[in-house]
Amino acid sequence: MTWLKAQFQKQFAGGPAIAAAFEQPVDGYSVTVLFGPSGCGKTTILRCLAGLERPDRGSIAFRDQVWFDSANGLNCSPQLRGVGYLFQEHALFPHLTVAQNIAFGLRGRPPNQLQRQVAEMIAAFELQSLENRLPRQISGGQQQRTALARVLIRQPRLLLLDEPLSALDSLLREQLRIELRRRLAEFKIPAVIVTHDRTEAIALADQVVVMDRGEVLQTGPVAEVFSKPINLRVAQLVGVDNVTRVKVLAIEDGLPRIQIGTQSLLAVGTAQPGTFASACIRAEDVVLQRAAGASSSVRNQLPGQVLSMTNEGPLVRVEVDCGFALQILVTKAAVNDLELTVGTRVFVLLKASAIHLV
Amino acid sequence: MNFPALWLSLQLATCTTAVLLLIGLPLAAWLARAKFRGKFLVEAIVALPLVLPPTVLGFYLLMATGPHSAFGRGYEALTGGRLPFSFVGILLGSVIYNLPFAVRPFIAALAAVDQRLIEASWCLGVSRGETFFRVTLPLSWPGILAGLVLTFAHSLGEFGIVLMMGGNIPGVTRTLSVSIYDDVQAQNYHSAGMAAGFLVVFSLVMLSLSSLCGRRVLAA
């Protein structure tokens, strides 16, 4: 297994010190998401990986090649790194057509071979009949596909994506998020993606690097980081209490039925039966009761047992095992009324709309 | 109107514009992107001819290139000629005096090109030099053209520095503006008026062209 190893610091005058520290396997498709609020230094890290910014100290190595090493003053130029960089607003060349943009980085090849490769990319990214349009004459989604085609035609060794979906409106964003993941898997290219959008992070990442104010706070598989933040700062940043990998079993009346732990539940979201997805459940959206309820509008009722209880100001965080571990936030008054302690048997009420599939 | 003087002025303006394209564009490309400590000083030196009277610049140039200076002696040993009172001499003066008229519009045009486009090109494996010709120049040429038109119009009416550096030799250093001065001294007001009127109309046309080019930059 070969790796991208990044371990460096960079400070701009008047800004916080930005420190990157992560490793990523780069043999095939794997996605690391740098996640954090705007201004936390994620884009700077991406620019350092591309060679557009020079770190102050540290090193960057890709497979057996050193890209940057402050110890011996080595700094490989962006041209020699062979990465594909997808800019936030796509950065398409406004004076060139879609086809010319896609062919831009391919030079010194016989014209017929170049033409064939560009035609292949145009077909793969469904840009037929737009070849001769200028970037400003096509839609945001088409611009993104053109930018991706322009980068992928060079078969980069590593893809760097800076907020790839933020320039698009929300309706298109969800659709393109699914498409982006499919494309990355299809081209089998490892990627580092920067985003401040937690849905995007959960949907795209294998590994998440949570950052705040220039610092890496936590690194790990996406489900682990989002469901088990190591401290309060990470918990506040990630903002989702329960993230679990689930299998989509079937679609019932337009709602996906998912396999979560040992339970089968109804959720909300778009999904294909037989695929895997991430289910996000906010702790405050779950209802607890002592006995099985009479019929109600709630679709999912699960028996469970309290595993642990933690005070969080006026609220109590209750962890329940109901076939899978679930974090639930309730008030202190509710804890008293229900006489909850560790080991208490309870029923968990989970509305389908509280389970969000991404 | 003194036609040999007009012909000489056109030659001087054309050569000045060509030289400033060759040396002004790299200088502007450097100043538009580079960040270094003494940058304000370099920018101030480039802008100096905007505020300095041409007699001051001409005086120093004359001293620096005269037969008693090291540079003047070196030039004479190399070419057998002298810079003062020659066409090359007034060309040198004109190039230095017109530097800000070319370089400042160049800088504005080059700096207006989105840096991300340039970086996108580098990340697509395209060298810095090739990126300049395939991305920067196609996106900034209207502003560069505006600078060239301004330079040409300004150097066509060159007077002070030509008089200091070149004197008043017909066919060698007597430009249109110098001939207007001569005509007025000789009370030949008709000829002076023709030349002056020509310069006003020509300059107006050139400035309108320059402004139209500039507008294209904003629209792009």
XYZ file of C-alpha atoms in Angstrom:
578
model
C 0.000 0.000 0.000
C 1.338 3.455 -0.908
C 0.564 6.708 0.851
C 0.189 10.452 0.676
C 1.875 11.759 3.806
C 1.400 15.386 4.747
C 3.022 16.877 7.808
C 3.618 20.612 7.559
C 2.981 24.086 8.958
C 2.174 27.338 7.232
C 1.498 30.765 8.687
C 0.423 33.922 6.870
C 1.270 37.284 8.430
C -1.457 38.075 10.951
C -3.189 34.690 10.565
C -3.264 31.557 12.706
C -0.577 28.914 12.271
C -1.994 26.207 10.016
C -0.760 22.719 10.750
C -1.557 19.724 8.554
C -1.009 16.156 9.680
C -2.632 13.254 7.885
C -1.938 10.213 5.765
C -4.035 8.697 3.037
C -3.720 5.468 1.048
C -3.388 6.357 -2.643
C -3.505 3.014 -4.455
C -7.001 3.500 -5.794
C -10.190 5.273 -4.942
C -10.044 6.776 -1.469
C -11.378 10.103 -0.270
C -10.104 12.261 2.567
C -12.335 15.183 3.480
C -10.820 18.222 5.189
C -13.794 19.442 7.178
C -14.088 22.666 9.155
C -15.589 26.170 9.232
C -14.546 28.776 6.656
C -11.198 30.343 7.371
C -9.854 27.358 9.308
C -7.020 26.783 6.847
C -8.345 23.838 4.839
C -7.891 25.553 1.477
C -4.325 26.542 2.413
C -3.544 22.872 3.059
C -4.985 21.933 -0.328
C -2.901 24.669 -2.018
C 0.232 23.407 -0.275
C -0.503 19.877 -1.557
C -0.855 21.291 -5.099
C 2.394 23.279 -4.840
C 0.598 26.621 -5.179
C 1.642 27.601 -1.668
C 4.938 26.840 0.024
C 4.719 25.565 3.636
C 7.069 27.082 6.217
C 8.162 23.759 7.698
C 7.546 20.045 7.277
C 7.243 17.634 4.401
C 4.848 16.250 1.799
C 5.484 12.873 0.204
C 3.436 11.097 -2.431
C 4.192 7.403 -2.926
C 8.012 7.314 -3.198
C 8.303 10.925 -4.414
C 9.079 13.871 -2.139
C 6.985 16.912 -3.110
C 8.171 19.199 -0.353
C 10.787 18.983 2.349
C 11.837 22.051 4.312
C 14.882 20.192 5.689
C 16.648 20.201 2.304
C 14.735 23.051 0.627
C 13.002 20.759 -1.854
C 9.775 22.077 -3.410
C 8.314 20.404 -6.476
C 6.449 22.767 -8.859
C 2.692 22.297 -9.476
C 3.485 21.267 -13.073
C 5.590 18.319 -11.876
C 3.249 16.996 -9.178
C 0.686 15.643 -11.624
C -2.290 16.505 -9.442
C -5.718 17.592 -10.627
C -7.003 20.692 -8.836
C -10.685 21.560 -8.972
C -11.173 25.196 -7.992
C -14.129 26.502 -6.014
C -15.715 28.485 -8.868
C -14.410 25.952 -11.442
C -11.860 28.477 -12.914
C -12.696 27.572 -16.515
C -10.798 29.645 -19.086
C -13.421 32.198 -20.201
C -11.845 32.762 -23.644
C -11.842 29.064 -24.555
C -14.697 26.757 -25.541
C -15.731 23.687 -23.542
C -13.679 21.428 -25.838
C -10.638 23.741 -25.721
C -10.875 23.889 -21.932
C -10.917 20.092 -21.700
C -7.956 19.764 -24.108
C -5.947 22.549 -22.414
C -3.607 20.347 -20.388
C -3.009 17.813 -23.193
C -0.220 18.992 -25.448
C 2.364 17.360 -27.626
C 0.136 14.489 -28.680
C -0.862 13.730 -32.266
C -3.968 15.810 -33.140
C -6.173 12.803 -33.952
C -5.328 11.114 -30.644
C -6.007 14.368 -28.770
C -9.307 14.785 -30.586
C -10.364 11.236 -29.725
C -9.526 11.675 -26.039
C -11.446 14.955 -25.831
C -14.437 13.354 -27.573
C -14.340 10.472 -25.069
C -14.360 12.902 -22.139
C -17.190 14.951 -23.667
C -19.242 11.776 -24.033
C -18.376 10.508 -20.537
C -19.416 13.810 -18.961
C -22.534 14.258 -21.129
C -21.331 17.513 -22.685
C -22.242 16.599 -26.287
C -23.470 19.565 -28.347
C -21.821 21.979 -25.898
C -18.266 21.548 -27.262
C -18.208 24.946 -28.939
C -19.918 26.939 -26.186
C -17.998 29.309 -23.923
C -18.076 28.629 -20.153
C -20.441 31.551 -19.487
C -22.947 30.031 -21.950
C -23.435 26.778 -19.998
C -25.082 26.000 -16.642
C -23.331 25.636 -13.290
C -23.611 21.851 -13.349
C -22.212 21.699 -16.884
C -19.361 23.985 -15.832
C -18.528 21.618 -13.001
C -18.518 18.621 -15.351
C -16.281 20.519 -17.786
C -13.856 21.411 -14.977
C -13.787 17.785 -13.831
C -13.253 16.513 -17.396
C -10.420 19.033 -17.941
C -8.655 17.673 -14.871
C -9.389 13.947 -15.330
C -8.316 13.796 -18.999
C -4.710 14.135 -17.780
C -5.172 11.087 -15.511
C -3.870 12.849 -12.401
C -2.301 10.826 -9.612
C -4.256 12.734 -6.975
C -7.361 14.913 -7.147
C -7.702 18.015 -4.982
C -11.199 19.487 -4.783
C -11.874 22.834 -3.107
C -15.555 23.099 -2.047
C -16.542 21.354 -5.290
C -20.283 21.875 -4.870
C -20.518 25.240 -3.121
C -20.901 27.229 -6.354
C -24.126 25.354 -7.175
C -27.653 25.917 -5.900
C -28.949 23.486 -3.289
C -31.196 21.446 -5.591
C -28.374 20.739 -8.014
C -25.901 20.185 -5.177
C -27.586 17.036 -3.891
C -27.812 15.549 -7.370
C -24.180 16.349 -8.208
C -22.910 15.062 -4.867
C -24.063 11.577 -5.830
C -22.646 12.011 -9.330
C -19.293 13.257 -8.023
C -18.855 10.215 -5.805
C -19.701 7.924 -8.726
C -17.168 9.704 -10.993
C -14.382 9.536 -8.425
C -14.979 5.818 -7.940
C -15.185 5.270 -11.712
C -11.818 6.932 -12.406
C -10.186 5.206 -9.378
C -8.258 8.324 -8.399
C -7.544 9.160 -4.750
C -8.945 12.537 -3.718
C -8.633 15.157 -1.007
C -11.787 17.255 -0.716
C -12.216 20.470 1.233
C -15.701 21.298 2.507
C -17.508 23.093 5.324
C -20.771 21.265 4.527
C -21.323 18.292 6.820
C -23.707 16.520 4.451
C -21.071 16.744 1.736
C -18.415 15.439 4.111
C -20.533 12.469 5.185
C -21.596 11.639 1.638
C -18.147 11.834 0.035
C -15.591 10.889 2.674
C -13.912 7.666 3.656
C -11.674 9.503 6.058
C -12.441 12.847 7.695
C -9.909 15.351 9.006
C -11.737 17.812 11.273
C -10.055 21.209 11.444
C -10.604 24.418 13.359
C -8.445 27.549 13.512
C -5.592 25.958 11.595
C -5.438 22.863 13.772
C -6.308 19.234 13.042
C -8.668 18.200 15.870
C -9.575 14.661 14.866
C -8.876 12.220 12.058
C -10.696 8.985 11.373
C -13.301 7.084 9.350
C -16.355 9.217 8.644
C -18.835 7.282 10.851
C -16.410 7.298 13.765
C -15.650 11.027 13.636
C -19.294 12.030 13.320
C -20.666 9.666 15.950
C -17.766 9.695 18.402
C -16.233 13.185 18.451
C -13.189 13.147 20.736
C -14.089 16.427 22.417
C -16.743 19.119 22.661
C -15.137 21.318 19.984
C -15.311 18.511 17.427
C -18.851 17.649 18.537
C -19.935 21.274 17.998
C -18.248 21.373 14.601
C -19.679 18.120 13.293
C -23.105 18.837 14.798
C -24.570 15.376 14.096
C -24.844 12.952 16.981
C -25.561 9.682 15.223
C -24.027 8.665 11.916
C -24.246 5.009 10.981
C -23.520 3.086 7.802
C -26.741 1.381 6.697
C -27.930 -0.891 3.921
C -30.898 0.183 1.824
C -33.234 -2.817 1.659
C -36.172 -1.601 -0.402
C -38.330 1.395 -1.214
C -41.791 1.355 0.428
C -44.258 4.042 -0.705
C -41.338 6.227 -1.693
C -39.554 5.780 1.644
C -36.356 3.732 1.837
C -36.398 0.813 4.284
C -32.930 0.487 5.773
C -31.045 -2.115 7.753
C -29.475 -0.359 10.739
C -27.742 -2.597 13.257
C -30.185 -5.464 13.820
C -33.200 -3.277 13.051
C -35.056 -2.511 9.856
C -36.459 1.029 9.771
C -38.104 3.539 7.462
C -36.078 6.634 6.618
C -36.263 9.708 4.398
C -33.944 10.419 1.489
C -33.128 9.283 -2.019
C -31.433 5.893 -2.229
C -31.195 2.829 -4.423
C -32.144 -0.581 -2.933
C -29.074 -2.744 -2.372
C -26.687 0.193 -1.896
C -25.055 1.487 1.261
C -25.611 4.970 2.672
C -25.035 6.950 5.842
C -27.972 7.564 8.184
C -27.792 10.765 10.259
C -29.967 11.132 13.343
C -29.852 14.196 15.576
C -30.005 13.344 19.277
C -32.778 15.888 19.947
C -35.041 14.322 17.271
C -35.454 11.025 19.170
C -38.289 10.406 21.670
C -37.944 8.069 24.670
C -40.793 6.356 26.566
C -41.036 3.617 29.190
C -43.796 1.432 27.700
C -44.682 0.526 24.130
C -46.923 3.292 22.823
C -50.401 2.987 21.398
C -50.639 3.558 17.663
C -49.109 6.891 16.664
C -47.779 8.632 13.589
C -44.237 7.572 14.469
C -43.115 4.881 12.028
C -40.299 3.314 14.035
C -40.679 2.000 17.616
C -37.738 0.082 19.033
C -37.190 -1.591 22.412
C -33.833 -0.809 23.984
C -31.778 -0.411 27.100
C -29.962 2.637 28.530
C -26.177 2.204 28.202
C -24.954 5.472 29.702
C -26.059 8.953 30.777
C -24.045 12.203 30.635
C -25.084 15.678 31.849
C -24.873 18.417 29.226
C -26.045 21.604 30.947
C -29.840 21.506 31.294
C -29.978 18.391 29.097
C -28.912 14.791 29.547
C -27.295 12.757 26.796
C -28.633 9.205 27.012
C -27.010 6.416 25.029
C -29.410 3.592 24.264
C -28.735 0.190 22.724
C -31.741 -0.538 20.503
C -30.090 -2.937 18.080
C -27.546 -0.191 17.401
C -26.083 2.514 19.641
C -28.152 5.690 19.607
C -27.447 9.057 21.297
C -30.569 10.810 22.592
C -30.864 14.262 24.208
C -33.624 14.683 26.830
C -34.326 17.187 29.620
C -33.495 16.529 33.274
C -37.221 16.630 34.086
C -37.827 13.853 31.559
C -35.074 11.750 33.148
C -36.793 12.150 36.554
C -40.306 11.421 35.243
C -39.176 8.313 33.364
C -36.882 7.283 36.261
C -34.065 6.638 33.826
C -30.851 5.010 35.030
C -28.256 2.884 33.332
C -29.878 -0.447 32.436
C -33.465 0.879 32.315
C -35.571 -0.746 29.587
C -37.098 1.869 27.281
C -38.820 2.322 23.937
C -37.252 4.557 21.326
C -39.589 6.430 18.975
C -37.939 7.438 15.721
C -39.881 9.288 13.022
C -38.898 8.310 9.510
C -38.167 11.980 8.793
C -35.667 12.076 11.693
C -33.493 9.530 9.870
C -31.748 11.426 7.116
C -29.997 9.329 4.488
C -27.008 10.807 2.646
C 3.199 71.925 -41.491
C 6.755 70.636 -41.375
C 6.437 67.166 -42.972
C 10.000 65.919 -42.332
C 9.388 66.750 -38.630
C 6.067 64.830 -38.689
C 7.783 61.843 -40.325
C 10.511 61.911 -37.667
C 7.913 62.140 -34.877
C 6.054 59.134 -36.300
C 9.312 57.146 -36.434
C 10.149 58.133 -32.856
C 6.670 57.258 -31.578
C 6.659 53.888 -33.373
C 10.105 52.914 -32.078
C 9.280 54.099 -28.534
C 6.065 52.048 -28.514
C 7.825 48.946 -29.850
C 10.659 49.165 -27.314
C 8.202 49.728 -24.465
C 6.189 46.665 -25.513
C 9.344 44.556 -25.331
C 10.692 45.837 -22.005
C 7.489 47.173 -20.430
C 5.474 43.948 -20.642
C 7.951 41.760 -18.698
C 8.416 44.593 -16.184
C 4.635 44.910 -15.758
C 4.180 41.115 -15.525
C 6.725 41.092 -12.717
C 5.237 44.074 -10.860
C 1.650 42.800 -11.235
C 2.321 39.517 -9.365
C 5.534 39.802 -7.365
C 5.459 40.568 -3.657
C 8.723 41.925 -2.238
C 9.810 44.501 0.286
C 11.020 47.321 -1.990
C 8.125 47.061 -4.447
C 6.763 50.549 -3.624
C 10.157 52.033 -4.547
C 10.281 50.281 -7.944
C 6.706 51.446 -8.634
C 7.613 55.015 -7.636
C 10.649 55.017 -9.945
C 8.513 53.767 -12.850
C 5.967 56.542 -12.138
C 8.596 59.285 -11.663
C 8.406 60.681 -15.247
C 4.703 61.447 -14.599
C 5.640 64.225 -12.167
C 9.232 65.116 -13.066
C 9.722 67.968 -15.595
C 11.277 66.619 -18.809
C 14.129 69.122 -18.450
C 15.256 67.450 -15.213
C 15.179 63.969 -16.744
C 16.818 65.310 -19.914
C 19.569 67.008 -17.909
C 20.517 63.803 -16.099
C 20.303 61.760 -19.290
C 22.569 64.238 -21.064
C 25.088 64.062 -18.216
C 24.897 60.262 -18.074
C 25.344 59.695 -21.811
C 27.682 62.584 -22.693
C 31.264 62.001 -23.943
C 32.638 62.742 -20.448
C 30.638 59.987 -18.771
C 31.729 56.358 -18.496
C 28.543 55.203 -20.229
C 29.011 57.732 -23.039
C 32.631 56.668 -23.598
C 31.650 52.998 -23.572
C 28.848 53.627 -26.102
C 31.253 55.575 -28.357
C 33.901 52.850 -28.200
C 31.276 50.218 -29.050
C 29.349 51.979 -31.831
C 31.570 54.868 -32.902
C 28.711 57.336 -32.377
C 27.431 59.499 -29.566
C 24.020 59.368 -27.924
C 23.291 63.079 -27.394
C 21.978 64.865 -30.493
C 21.251 61.547 -32.270
C 18.031 59.622 -33.034
C 19.023 56.767 -30.698
C 19.618 59.383 -28.002
C 16.137 60.903 -28.236
C 14.676 57.395 -28.503
C 16.368 56.497 -25.193
C 14.988 59.658 -23.601
C 11.529 59.044 -25.022
C 11.484 55.401 -23.813
C 12.392 56.379 -20.262
C 10.004 59.331 -20.230
C 7.080 57.207 -21.528
C 7.709 54.236 -19.250
C 4.742 54.947 -16.916
C 2.366 55.550 -19.833
C 2.956 51.969 -20.982
C 3.742 50.080 -17.777
C 0.909 51.379 -15.606
C -1.918 50.314 -17.990
C -0.055 47.006 -18.545
C 0.021 46.354 -14.781
C -3.691 47.174 -14.439
C -4.574 44.846 -17.337
C -2.402 41.947 -16.116
C -3.487 42.265 -12.484
C -7.142 42.083 -13.558
C -6.633 38.504 -14.808
C -8.017 36.071 -12.188
C -5.032 34.466 -10.451
C -6.982 31.194 -10.150
C -7.028 30.828 -13.939
C -3.238 31.101 -13.992
C -2.934 28.574 -11.168
C -5.409 26.264 -12.907
C -3.137 26.316 -15.945
C -0.040 25.486 -13.844
C -1.898 22.581 -12.233
C -2.750 21.305 -15.736
C 1.004 20.940 -16.307
C 1.438 24.092 -18.406
C 4.661 26.059 -17.728
C 4.673 29.631 -16.445
C 5.829 31.083 -19.781
C 3.279 29.123 -21.814
C 0.559 30.093 -19.326
C 1.389 33.766 -19.951
C 0.814 33.365 -23.681
C -2.188 30.989 -23.491
C -4.112 32.501 -20.550
C -2.817 35.866 -19.312
C -2.256 37.581 -22.659
C -5.530 36.518 -24.354
C -7.433 37.842 -21.318
C -5.539 41.144 -20.967
C -4.704 42.255 -24.518
C -7.357 45.028 -24.711
C -5.746 46.764 -21.707
C -2.275 46.219 -23.132
C -3.402 47.667 -26.463
C -4.840 50.675 -24.597
C -1.429 51.240 -22.998
C 0.322 51.031 -26.377
C -2.072 53.521 -27.989
C -1.574 55.924 -25.069
C 2.208 55.561 -25.326
C 2.186 56.177 -29.084
C 0.026 59.298 -28.775
C 2.072 60.666 -25.907
C 5.471 60.103 -27.521
C 4.305 61.610 -30.840
C 4.143 65.035 -29.166
C 7.418 64.603 -27.275
C 9.093 68.002 -26.712
C 11.090 68.696 -23.539
C 13.244 65.611 -23.387
C 13.890 65.707 -27.150
C 15.062 69.311 -26.906
C 17.392 68.524 -23.984
C 18.764 65.289 -25.442
C 18.622 66.018 -29.158
C 18.599 69.732 -29.696
C 17.073 70.830 -32.974
C 18.711 69.098 -35.955
C 16.346 68.887 -38.976
C 15.676 65.266 -40.016
C 17.602 63.870 -37.024
C 16.100 65.284 -33.843
C 13.650 68.041 -34.894
C 10.287 66.480 -34.027
C 6.868 68.000 -34.688
C 6.656 69.727 -31.282
C 10.146 71.180 -31.691
C 9.183 72.490 -35.118
C 6.089 74.190 -33.609
C 8.386 75.937 -31.130
C 10.696 76.999 -33.996
C 7.786 78.286 -36.079
C 6.470 80.364 -33.186
C 9.923 81.825 -32.574
C 10.082 82.736 -36.277
C 6.496 84.161 -36.054
C 5.390 81.562 -38.629
C 2.007 81.123 -36.939
C 0.240 79.431 -39.852
C 2.612 76.444 -39.961
C 2.661 76.199 -36.138
C -1.131 76.255 -36.046
C -1.407 73.440 -38.613
C 0.938 71.174 -36.646
C -0.657 72.026 -33.304
C -4.147 71.379 -34.659
C -3.026 68.075 -36.120
C -1.629 66.972 -32.731
C -4.874 67.928 -30.936
C -7.080 65.958 -33.354
C -4.691 62.994 -33.462
C -4.400 62.837 -29.665
C -8.174 63.013 -29.260
C -8.669 60.093 -31.651
C -5.966 58.061 -29.915
C -7.359 58.719 -26.422
C -10.838 57.691 -27.590
C -9.365 54.470 -28.993
C -7.478 53.820 -25.758
C -10.623 54.378 -23.728
C -12.602 52.013 -25.977
C -9.942 49.310 -25.507
C -10.069 49.839 -21.744
C -13.833 49.386 -21.747
C -13.413 46.021 -23.460
C -11.307 44.882 -20.509
C -14.084 45.740 -18.074
C -16.710 44.028 -20.212
C -14.690 40.807 -20.548
